């Protein structure tokens, strides 16, 4: 709406609608206003219809209406403005108006009335009317904004997931939202006016008071409570529950208000306890494992030294006996000494194999991407004399890189190919090594045309010191496949055999793919 | 002709001392084998302390690791940090095949690490090879 703003020349603009049948009077009215510094932009109407048309088309600052018009009374302009929901002040400008009529007009909402023979009063009356209108409109706007804010706040309070409780300086609850009703299981109507203590277990009340006292004395107006310790709340039914809370303070004209925003953390607390218990169990298990690993290392050292030494004495000196006294005692003595030597030597290899088995993965370096082709190549080099002696043929596909330490991968292939050759049948040994992708792992196969393994022994062969044949037939301690199994399983893989007697064997195992990481590819 | 080598064997096991002695007796080098049975004695010998004031500086030392009183690791550490003794080659000759013992010994300055073979023939061969290497082939200070 155009308002009576000062113009550049210091004049105030005024957009006025005059309801007047006497043009001379209209001119006088305009003149009286301009004389007092208004820059008047005005229209003049006489009939109700004209008035309605004008007033809805132009935003006037003021309506100046004659009280007595031939067709209608100017005071009826008020009804039209009200009907059109227009807040424009109406001042009656009239030749005469009795006291009773004047009172009636003011009652109906006319801002003021000015007699035509006192037009000098008009500018002041207009100024006041404009002032009042502006004030009224600003107030309405402020009230609207306030109402909107209150509605928004009420919406937030109602939909908040957290309980929100406000108490006044006397400690009485003055706000209790829906979430608070749920958390404390108490309707707001019952909570309002109650002391906050009602919702705090008795044994925590002193601590809570101290908390609030410190907060009140401190400079901070916001604080998170119970960051270290979880607070305890009390439901209306007497049940206690853990909660987290933050506190804020607002100073109003009527005193301080404290607002607590709190959350029932029963579930989180239960989860936290559960996790804590799990972690405790885990760390206890880890400590046990560390201790047991240490024991195992100690045992391995004892085996490698303390057990070996006396055994070596037995072996060496029975051998010395056999050497120096052969034929000097009787035949039985030579035989007995031979058995003793053999037993001692076998015991030595058993201990060494056991140590090798226990060492798998313990002194190993971090697995890098290792090219399996190179590992097979190295394994075959190590088996060179065996391969030549048995006229074995080993075929190897192009193999992928896998995330296993190089020495372990070499040992894995060496043990499997070594077995394939050792347990050959009538035909010269044929071995084929292949690999195929299986999800994120590689499935390797080492297939031979050897003597095969009966299905009932397929699990047994992977256990340490398990043998299916007499030592004289096939030498060995039965540790090779156990080591293979340990290597594969340490890398999260599986190993098994597919075989039947007389039909050759295929050993299959999975190893993790090294991903796209080929940077660490080891060269041998 | 070089004068015969002086070998100091530090070992508390008379059975092993016997085998080493036996092995060396069958070689053409005529090395002198001197034996002590613990770490304290070994250091006294090397420093010609009583009762070893007449001791001859060894060409090389064969040192067992697990010894009574002061063990082989202590002897090795002290010997290799002694300016007057550190040029004497030390061969660790022990039952232990533990990787930890092996790397620790080399860290302490051992010149060679040999695990005593469990088989008599291998044992004798190892001792004889050792003697041949240090006495016949290796150049020594002095």
XYZ file of C-alpha atoms in Angstrom:
666
model
C 0.000 0.000 0.000
C 1.319 3.436 -0.871
C 2.054 5.285 2.313
C 2.461 8.912 3.144
C 6.180 8.908 2.688
C 8.141 12.181 2.555
C 8.961 13.176 -1.023
C 12.199 14.621 -2.219
C 10.824 18.100 -1.650
C 9.937 17.211 1.925
C 6.257 16.758 1.120
C 4.370 13.623 2.149
C 2.628 11.701 -0.601
C -0.947 10.898 0.090
C -3.231 8.787 -2.019
C -6.762 9.671 -0.993
C -10.223 8.666 -2.120
C -12.769 11.383 -1.648
C -16.442 10.491 -1.372
C -17.992 13.840 -2.217
C -20.758 15.200 -4.451
C -19.585 18.765 -4.183
C -16.476 19.270 -6.330
C -15.751 22.579 -4.715
C -15.692 20.929 -1.306
C -13.398 18.267 -2.738
C -11.075 20.985 -3.962
C -11.135 22.622 -0.546
C -10.270 19.363 1.152
C -7.356 18.776 -1.216
C -6.206 22.323 -0.723
C -6.278 22.087 3.044
C -4.083 18.972 2.894
C -1.618 20.345 0.388
C -1.377 23.447 2.446
C -0.104 21.353 5.318
C 2.578 19.612 3.275
C 0.775 16.655 1.694
C 1.318 15.900 -1.965
C -2.151 14.685 -2.681
C -3.079 12.206 -5.391
C -6.822 11.850 -5.159
C -9.912 10.460 -6.810
C -13.442 11.596 -6.191
C -16.464 9.277 -6.234
C -20.112 9.880 -5.540
C -21.922 6.554 -5.731
C -21.525 3.320 -3.869
C -20.696 1.455 -7.075
C -18.000 3.928 -8.033
C -16.554 3.688 -4.530
C -16.410 -0.075 -4.643
C -14.751 -0.063 -8.065
C -12.105 2.488 -7.078
C -11.290 1.197 -3.665
C -10.671 -2.334 -4.883
C -8.514 -1.104 -7.775
C -6.188 1.356 -6.024
C -4.398 1.071 -2.696
C -5.544 4.280 -1.005
C -3.990 5.604 2.177
C -7.176 7.155 3.397
C -10.873 7.584 2.579
C -12.313 11.032 3.146
C -16.096 10.731 2.992
C -18.910 13.241 3.241
C -21.502 12.099 5.675
C -24.506 13.189 3.729
C -24.624 12.238 0.077
C -27.780 12.115 -1.984
C -27.466 8.415 -2.906
C -25.849 6.909 0.185
C -24.271 7.819 3.435
C -20.465 8.005 3.486
C -20.392 6.017 6.665
C -21.540 3.008 4.673
C -18.144 3.059 2.964
C -16.948 1.312 6.141
C -19.144 -1.678 5.398
C -17.748 -1.972 1.911
C -14.139 -1.741 3.136
C -14.827 -4.383 5.754
C -16.511 -6.610 3.202
C -13.504 -6.228 0.872
C -11.146 -6.847 3.809
C -9.402 -3.517 3.261
C -7.734 -1.761 6.174
C -8.045 1.869 5.081
C -8.870 4.558 7.631
C -12.073 6.519 6.981
C -12.405 10.134 8.064
C -15.787 11.804 7.737
C -15.639 15.294 6.286
C -19.056 16.782 6.664
C -20.965 20.017 6.905
C -22.602 19.109 10.166
C -22.786 16.111 12.425
C -24.684 15.904 15.607
C -23.059 14.432 18.713
C -25.208 11.322 18.622
C -24.413 10.641 14.963
C -20.751 11.274 15.651
C -20.661 8.707 18.456
C -22.474 6.214 16.258
C -19.982 6.756 13.432
C -16.953 6.294 15.712
C -18.566 3.136 17.056
C -18.926 1.803 13.528
C -15.232 2.302 12.953
C -14.746 5.773 11.523
C -11.350 7.012 12.572
C -12.298 10.638 12.992
C -14.644 13.304 11.712
C -13.861 16.845 10.619
C -16.380 19.568 10.000
C -16.079 21.329 6.683
C -15.852 24.709 8.346
C -12.941 23.403 10.434
C -10.896 21.903 7.576
C -7.696 23.170 9.186
C -8.065 20.182 11.536
C -8.044 17.739 8.614
C -4.267 17.378 7.976
C -3.575 16.504 11.622
C -6.472 14.054 11.613
C -5.157 12.390 8.443
C -1.665 12.178 9.863
C -2.953 10.535 13.022
C -5.138 8.120 11.055
C -2.174 7.111 8.902
C -0.010 6.650 11.995
C -2.630 4.535 13.708
C -3.125 2.401 10.635
C 0.564 1.781 10.253
C 0.882 0.851 13.903
C -2.117 -1.474 13.684
C -0.803 -3.188 10.589
C 2.671 -3.676 12.055
C 1.168 -5.119 15.158
C -0.939 -7.492 13.107
C 2.122 -8.578 11.189
C 4.062 -9.156 14.409
C 1.178 -11.084 15.885
C 0.982 -13.216 12.781
C 4.685 -13.917 12.893
C 4.455 -14.787 16.569
C 1.532 -17.105 15.955
C 3.379 -18.763 13.125
C 6.446 -19.238 15.340
C 4.350 -20.684 18.089
C 2.695 -23.088 15.693
C 6.046 -24.111 14.293
C 7.466 -24.642 17.787
C 4.399 -26.601 18.814
C 4.889 -28.772 15.733
C 8.525 -29.361 16.596
C 7.730 -30.115 20.218
C 4.980 -32.506 19.225
C 6.991 -34.382 16.633
C 10.356 -34.357 18.448
C 11.766 -37.821 19.076
C 13.398 -36.540 22.238
C 11.525 -35.672 25.381
C 11.494 -31.920 25.983
C 10.694 -30.594 29.434
C 10.858 -26.965 30.541
C 10.828 -25.908 34.171
C 10.580 -22.437 35.599
C 12.770 -20.935 38.277
C 10.654 -22.545 40.959
C 11.393 -25.927 39.424
C 7.854 -26.482 38.207
C 7.246 -28.108 34.876
C 5.779 -25.638 32.382
C 6.270 -27.625 29.187
C 6.035 -31.381 28.656
C 5.944 -32.606 25.057
C 4.491 -35.804 23.575
C 7.828 -37.614 23.635
C 8.150 -36.725 27.315
C 4.704 -38.240 27.898
C 5.922 -41.453 26.260
C 9.290 -41.572 27.983
C 7.981 -40.828 31.462
C 4.651 -42.563 30.801
C 2.801 -39.591 32.229
C 0.260 -37.331 30.480
C 1.292 -33.692 30.150
C -1.840 -32.609 32.018
C -0.555 -34.478 35.060
C 3.054 -33.368 34.702
C 2.419 -29.649 34.300
C 3.083 -27.698 37.482
C 4.791 -30.699 39.108
C 8.399 -30.447 40.328
C 10.975 -32.017 38.015
C 12.068 -34.189 40.943
C 9.095 -36.369 40.293
C 10.948 -37.801 37.289
C 14.323 -38.319 38.938
C 15.022 -41.271 41.271
C 15.458 -40.062 44.822
C 19.083 -41.082 45.143
C 20.038 -38.932 42.148
C 18.081 -35.834 43.142
C 20.882 -34.198 45.127
C 23.341 -34.740 42.295
C 20.866 -33.326 39.821
C 20.310 -30.232 41.915
C 24.046 -29.695 42.122
C 24.229 -30.084 38.364
C 21.574 -27.457 37.787
C 23.065 -25.138 40.412
C 26.462 -25.239 38.702
C 24.825 -24.692 35.369
C 22.871 -21.733 36.678
C 25.997 -20.163 38.139
C 28.090 -20.812 35.036
C 28.291 -18.579 32.017
C 27.220 -21.243 29.564
C 23.592 -21.276 28.526
C 23.739 -24.679 26.910
C 25.302 -27.851 28.153
C 25.216 -31.498 27.408
C 24.599 -33.447 30.552
C 25.690 -36.937 31.310
C 28.377 -37.024 28.681
C 30.541 -39.157 30.920
C 27.912 -40.867 33.045
C 24.525 -41.765 31.774
C 21.772 -40.166 33.843
C 18.885 -42.085 35.292
C 15.260 -41.105 34.789
C 12.151 -42.287 36.623
C 8.936 -43.232 34.847
C 5.544 -42.570 36.406
C 5.231 -46.306 37.085
C 8.409 -46.261 39.175
C 10.658 -47.903 36.573
C 14.099 -46.375 36.100
C 15.788 -45.939 32.748
C 19.125 -44.620 31.464
C 18.998 -41.341 29.589
C 21.161 -38.741 27.935
C 20.252 -35.112 28.435
C 21.198 -31.612 27.425
C 20.221 -28.503 29.314
C 19.584 -24.963 28.117
C 18.729 -21.796 30.012
C 16.672 -18.851 28.814
C 16.153 -15.688 30.801
C 12.733 -14.173 30.262
C 11.044 -11.175 31.835
C 9.176 -13.484 34.147
C 12.303 -15.339 35.214
C 14.654 -18.105 34.110
C 13.431 -21.121 32.179
C 15.386 -24.340 31.988
C 14.754 -26.741 29.166
C 15.959 -30.327 29.316
C 16.071 -32.344 26.125
C 16.502 -35.973 26.988
C 16.554 -39.316 25.333
C 15.758 -42.745 26.661
C 18.910 -44.746 25.907
C 17.765 -48.062 27.355
C 18.363 -49.859 24.076
C 21.665 -48.166 23.331
C 22.777 -48.868 26.870
C 21.827 -52.531 26.522
C 23.691 -52.700 23.224
C 26.685 -50.933 24.738
C 26.782 -53.449 27.615
C 26.458 -56.301 25.174
C 29.284 -54.940 23.073
C 31.408 -54.332 26.146
C 30.860 -57.895 27.296
C 31.694 -59.197 23.830
C 34.834 -57.095 23.736
C 35.878 -58.300 27.160
C 35.358 -61.909 26.132
C 37.265 -61.271 22.934
C 40.228 -59.644 24.634
C 40.278 -62.437 27.212
C 40.326 -64.975 24.389
C 43.039 -62.999 22.615
C 45.140 -62.984 25.777
C 44.602 -66.718 26.149
C 45.596 -67.208 22.542
C 48.719 -65.111 22.966
C 49.635 -67.110 26.032
C 48.966 -70.389 24.295
C 51.004 -69.243 21.290
C 53.839 -68.357 23.614
C 53.576 -71.766 25.235
C 53.593 -73.353 21.819
C 56.685 -71.419 20.814
C 58.347 -72.443 24.026
C 57.343 -76.019 23.322
C 58.677 -75.798 19.791
C 61.984 -74.529 21.108
C 62.151 -77.291 23.662
C 61.411 -79.798 20.930
C 64.016 -78.347 18.623
C 66.748 -78.290 21.207
C 66.161 -80.017 24.505
C 64.543 -83.136 23.026
C 66.879 -83.298 20.064
C 70.064 -83.234 22.065
C 69.699 -86.481 24.044
C 68.176 -88.095 20.990
C 71.222 -87.132 18.992
C 73.398 -88.765 21.643
C 71.474 -92.011 21.307
C 71.575 -91.907 17.509
C 75.254 -90.942 17.251
C 76.527 -93.412 19.783
C 74.428 -96.336 18.605
C 75.754 -95.560 15.132
C 79.258 -95.438 16.553
C 78.607 -98.786 18.207
C 77.336 -100.222 14.960
C 80.395 -98.956 13.127
C 83.085 -99.932 15.607
C 81.656 -103.180 16.916
C 80.049 -104.717 13.832
C 80.766 -108.447 13.861
C 82.527 -108.239 17.197
C 79.434 -109.089 19.233
C 76.925 -111.676 18.034
C 74.433 -111.396 15.148
C 71.598 -110.412 17.447
C 73.623 -107.543 18.886
C 74.179 -106.100 15.389
C 70.468 -106.423 14.664
C 69.438 -104.784 17.942
C 71.854 -101.946 17.467
C 70.442 -101.499 13.959
C 66.914 -101.197 15.325
C 68.054 -98.677 17.930
C 69.764 -96.547 15.276
C 66.745 -96.710 13.007
C 64.358 -95.760 15.813
C 66.479 -92.830 16.901
C 66.839 -91.504 13.365
C 63.129 -91.813 12.730
C 62.398 -90.003 15.961
C 64.640 -87.206 14.754
C 62.783 -86.778 11.497
C 59.463 -86.898 13.338
C 60.544 -84.061 15.598
C 61.841 -82.092 12.644
C 58.584 -82.603 10.742
C 56.540 -81.644 13.758
C 58.585 -78.474 14.050
C 58.163 -77.713 10.363
C 54.423 -78.171 10.760
C 54.220 -75.933 13.818
C 56.309 -73.281 12.088
C 53.896 -72.878 9.156
C 52.788 -69.277 9.111
C 54.712 -68.280 12.211
C 57.876 -66.968 10.663
C 56.171 -66.113 7.413
C 56.223 -62.663 5.966
C 53.058 -60.757 5.040
C 51.445 -62.389 2.013
C 52.034 -60.422 -1.146
C 50.811 -61.015 -4.644
C 52.807 -64.011 -5.772
C 52.803 -65.408 -9.258
C 51.880 -69.079 -8.898
C 53.749 -69.958 -12.120
C 56.995 -68.905 -10.482
C 56.157 -70.845 -7.325
C 55.498 -74.005 -9.345
C 58.735 -73.454 -11.235
C 60.684 -73.227 -7.983
C 58.916 -76.289 -6.542
C 59.820 -78.315 -9.642
C 63.439 -77.174 -9.354
C 63.506 -78.490 -5.787
C 62.041 -81.802 -6.997
C 64.363 -82.004 -9.989
C 66.203 -85.240 -9.088
C 62.966 -87.015 -8.082
C 61.316 -85.921 -11.343
C 64.251 -87.183 -13.393
C 64.480 -90.511 -11.582
C 60.809 -91.306 -12.067
C 60.648 -89.914 -15.633
C 57.714 -87.817 -14.446
C 55.873 -85.381 -16.672
C 54.371 -82.259 -15.094
C 52.111 -80.002 -17.181
C 51.160 -76.632 -15.847
C 48.549 -74.188 -17.175
C 49.152 -70.484 -16.993
C 48.445 -69.773 -13.312
C 47.238 -66.577 -11.613
C 48.831 -64.505 -8.869
C 47.553 -65.186 -5.354
C 47.955 -63.527 -1.967
C 50.121 -66.127 -0.247
C 53.714 -65.853 0.933
C 56.087 -67.177 -1.690
C 57.840 -69.820 0.418
C 54.504 -71.285 1.505
C 53.179 -71.413 -2.043
C 56.360 -73.189 -3.169
C 56.027 -75.696 -0.337
C 52.362 -76.303 -1.162
C 53.091 -77.194 -4.796
C 56.236 -79.083 -3.868
C 54.390 -81.327 -1.394
C 51.478 -81.989 -3.771
C 53.609 -82.649 -6.862
C 56.037 -84.660 -4.720
C 53.154 -86.874 -3.564
C 51.789 -87.188 -7.102
C 55.125 -88.607 -8.162
C 55.813 -90.688 -5.074
C 52.461 -92.480 -5.281
C 52.670 -93.284 -8.976
C 51.176 -96.411 -10.541
C 52.472 -98.676 -13.277
C 52.553 -95.839 -15.830
C 55.183 -93.064 -15.669
C 53.731 -90.318 -13.458
C 51.699 -87.597 -15.194
C 50.725 -84.496 -13.247
C 48.646 -81.567 -14.417
C 48.296 -78.258 -12.535
C 45.360 -75.995 -13.425
C 43.521 -73.032 -11.925
C 40.111 -71.450 -12.413
C 38.440 -68.418 -10.894
C 35.821 -69.084 -8.200
C 34.360 -65.806 -6.915
C 37.101 -63.893 -5.144
C 39.337 -66.941 -4.888
C 41.203 -69.228 -7.249
C 40.546 -72.937 -7.359
C 43.735 -74.878 -8.088
C 43.874 -78.517 -9.083
C 46.827 -80.887 -9.025
C 45.770 -84.055 -10.851
C 47.826 -87.251 -11.196
C 47.504 -90.720 -12.703
C 48.810 -92.439 -9.571
C 47.504 -95.189 -7.325
C 44.574 -93.142 -5.993
C 43.048 -92.991 -2.512
C 39.971 -94.838 -1.281
C 37.160 -92.384 -0.371
C 37.136 -93.474 3.301
C 40.662 -92.088 3.658
C 40.059 -88.713 2.036
C 39.928 -86.824 5.342
C 42.493 -88.874 7.211
C 45.337 -88.131 4.811
C 45.363 -84.446 5.796
C 46.027 -85.243 9.468
C 49.595 -85.065 10.711
C 51.520 -88.361 10.860
C 48.680 -90.252 9.155
C 49.984 -92.726 6.632
C 48.163 -95.239 4.442
C 51.156 -97.348 3.451
C 53.994 -99.278 5.054
C 57.178 -97.294 5.424
C 59.026 -99.801 3.288
C 56.576 -99.248 0.397
C 56.432 -95.464 0.499
C 58.774 -93.596 2.846
C 57.658 -90.509 4.740
C 56.180 -89.392 8.037
C 52.785 -88.255 6.832
C 53.345 -84.576 7.408
C 53.313 -83.182 3.843
C 49.545 -82.952 3.357
C 49.052 -81.714 6.927
C 51.368 -78.821 6.097
C 49.464 -78.202 2.833
C 46.184 -78.080 4.754
C 47.636 -75.680 7.303
C 48.980 -73.348 4.630
C 45.699 -73.305 2.700
C 43.536 -72.843 5.781
C 45.716 -70.078 7.119
C 44.816 -68.158 3.989
C 41.119 -68.822 4.441
C 41.060 -71.519 1.755
C 40.004 -75.160 1.638
C 41.786 -78.267 0.436
C 40.341 -81.632 -0.445
C 40.953 -84.636 -2.666
C 38.838 -86.249 -5.338
C 40.047 -89.775 -5.941
C 39.383 -93.467 -5.970
C 41.691 -96.445 -5.744
C 43.518 -97.025 -8.998
C 42.041 -93.963 -10.667
C 44.532 -91.271 -9.856
C 43.962 -88.364 -7.509
C 43.037 -84.725 -7.955
C 43.921 -82.431 -5.073
C 41.958 -79.197 -5.130
C 42.478 -76.110 -3.016
C 41.349 -72.515 -2.966
C 43.543 -69.491 -2.344
C 42.588 -65.811 -2.151
C 42.930 -63.714 -5.260
C 45.345 -60.842 -4.781
C 42.818 -58.466 -6.325
C 44.161 -56.027 -8.855
C 47.267 -55.543 -6.743
C 49.980 -56.783 -9.074
C 52.495 -54.204 -7.849
C 53.861 -56.453 -5.166
C 54.385 -59.307 -7.621
C 57.414 -61.143 -6.439
C 59.997 -62.201 -8.948
C 62.062 -65.271 -8.242
C 103.707 -75.996 6.146
C 101.375 -74.012 8.428
C 101.553 -74.720 12.083
C 98.610 -76.787 13.354
C 95.400 -74.902 14.080
C 94.271 -74.270 17.642
C 90.554 -74.914 17.985
C 88.614 -73.898 21.095
C 85.492 -76.021 21.565
C 83.020 -74.640 24.106
C 80.568 -77.453 24.886
C 79.256 -78.958 28.105
C 78.264 -82.276 26.569
C 81.142 -84.785 26.820
C 79.436 -87.009 24.264
C 79.611 -84.260 21.640
C 83.166 -83.369 22.672
C 84.000 -87.024 22.139
C 82.486 -87.056 18.654
C 84.267 -83.833 17.619
C 87.524 -85.180 18.970
C 86.999 -88.429 17.117
C 86.154 -86.637 13.866
C 89.225 -84.375 14.040
C 91.516 -87.321 14.858
C 90.767 -88.742 11.420
C 91.873 -85.693 9.396
C 95.340 -84.855 8.070
C 95.517 -81.350 9.623
C 96.602 -82.237 13.150
C 94.615 -79.460 14.752
C 94.791 -79.074 18.520
C 91.406 -79.312 20.152
C 91.066 -77.385 23.409
C 87.804 -77.760 25.270
C 86.055 -75.826 27.995
C 82.567 -76.640 29.259
C 80.908 -73.341 30.047
C 80.822 -69.657 29.119
C 82.806 -68.427 32.111
C 85.626 -70.823 31.317
C 85.508 -69.815 27.659
C 86.048 -66.128 28.475
C 88.774 -66.985 30.998
C 90.484 -69.111 28.347
C 90.301 -66.380 25.711
C 91.636 -63.787 28.143
C 94.286 -66.191 29.464
C 93.007 -65.759 32.956
C 93.740 -68.351 35.616
C 93.827 -71.313 35.204
C 94.350 -70.688 31.463
C 97.393 -68.414 31.612
C 99.211 -70.718 29.205
C 96.339 -70.801 26.729
C 97.074 -70.265 23.029
C 94.929 -67.827 21.063
C 92.532 -70.057 19.041
C 92.371 -70.022 15.226
C 88.609 -70.259 15.589
C 86.030 -71.049 18.255
C 83.295 -73.696 18.082
C 80.631 -72.398 20.429
C 77.569 -74.217 21.756
C 74.691 -71.899 22.649
C 73.076 -73.583 25.620
C 75.740 -73.769 28.286
C 75.694 -73.763 32.068
C 76.556 -70.581 34.039
C 77.041 -68.217 31.137
C 75.455 -69.274 27.859
C 76.873 -69.093 24.355
C 74.979 -65.918 23.433
C 76.666 -64.048 26.283
C 80.077 -65.357 25.268
C 79.434 -64.376 21.652
C 78.295 -60.878 22.589
C 81.264 -60.241 24.862
C 83.815 -61.705 22.484
C 82.554 -59.692 19.533
C 82.553 -56.456 21.487
C 86.091 -56.967 22.734
C 88.565 -55.215 20.420
C 91.301 -57.731 21.199
C 89.152 -60.815 20.571
C 86.608 -59.897 17.937
C 88.776 -60.995 15.006
C 88.659 -64.594 16.169
C 86.107 -66.416 13.969
C 83.260 -67.957 15.939
C 81.321 -70.918 14.607
C 78.107 -71.496 16.516
C 77.777 -75.276 16.765
C 74.600 -76.253 18.512
C 71.631 -78.595 18.557
C 69.141 -75.788 18.098
C 67.772 -75.231 14.627
C 65.537 -72.419 15.838
C 65.301 -69.513 13.416
C 65.405 -67.171 16.384
C 68.734 -68.596 17.572
C 70.133 -68.437 14.056
C 69.293 -64.801 13.407
C 70.245 -63.741 16.946
C 73.657 -65.380 16.595
C 74.415 -63.620 13.329
C 73.221 -60.354 14.840
C 75.713 -60.842 17.633
C 78.488 -61.327 15.068
C 78.777 -65.091 14.635
C 80.848 -65.987 11.556
C 78.936 -69.180 10.874
C 76.024 -71.118 12.316
C 75.917 -74.880 12.160
C 73.200 -77.131 13.566
C 74.743 -80.353 14.863
C 73.571 -83.082 12.469
C 71.596 -85.884 14.115
C 73.192 -88.583 12.043
C 76.691 -89.714 13.055
C 78.133 -89.672 9.559
C 76.750 -86.206 8.886
C 78.072 -85.013 12.217
C 81.580 -86.252 11.498
C 81.465 -84.871 7.973
C 80.315 -81.474 9.236
C 83.118 -81.221 11.799
C 85.706 -82.282 9.270
C 84.386 -79.857 6.668
C 84.475 -77.097 9.233
C 88.082 -77.813 10.090
C 89.060 -78.035 6.443
C 87.382 -74.729 5.683
C 88.869 -72.675 8.510
C 92.258 -74.374 8.591
C 92.955 -75.056 4.947
C 90.929 -72.614 2.886
C 90.050 -69.581 4.967
C 92.568 -66.786 5.369
C 92.759 -65.668 8.985
C 94.139 -62.519 10.614
C 97.262 -62.669 12.841
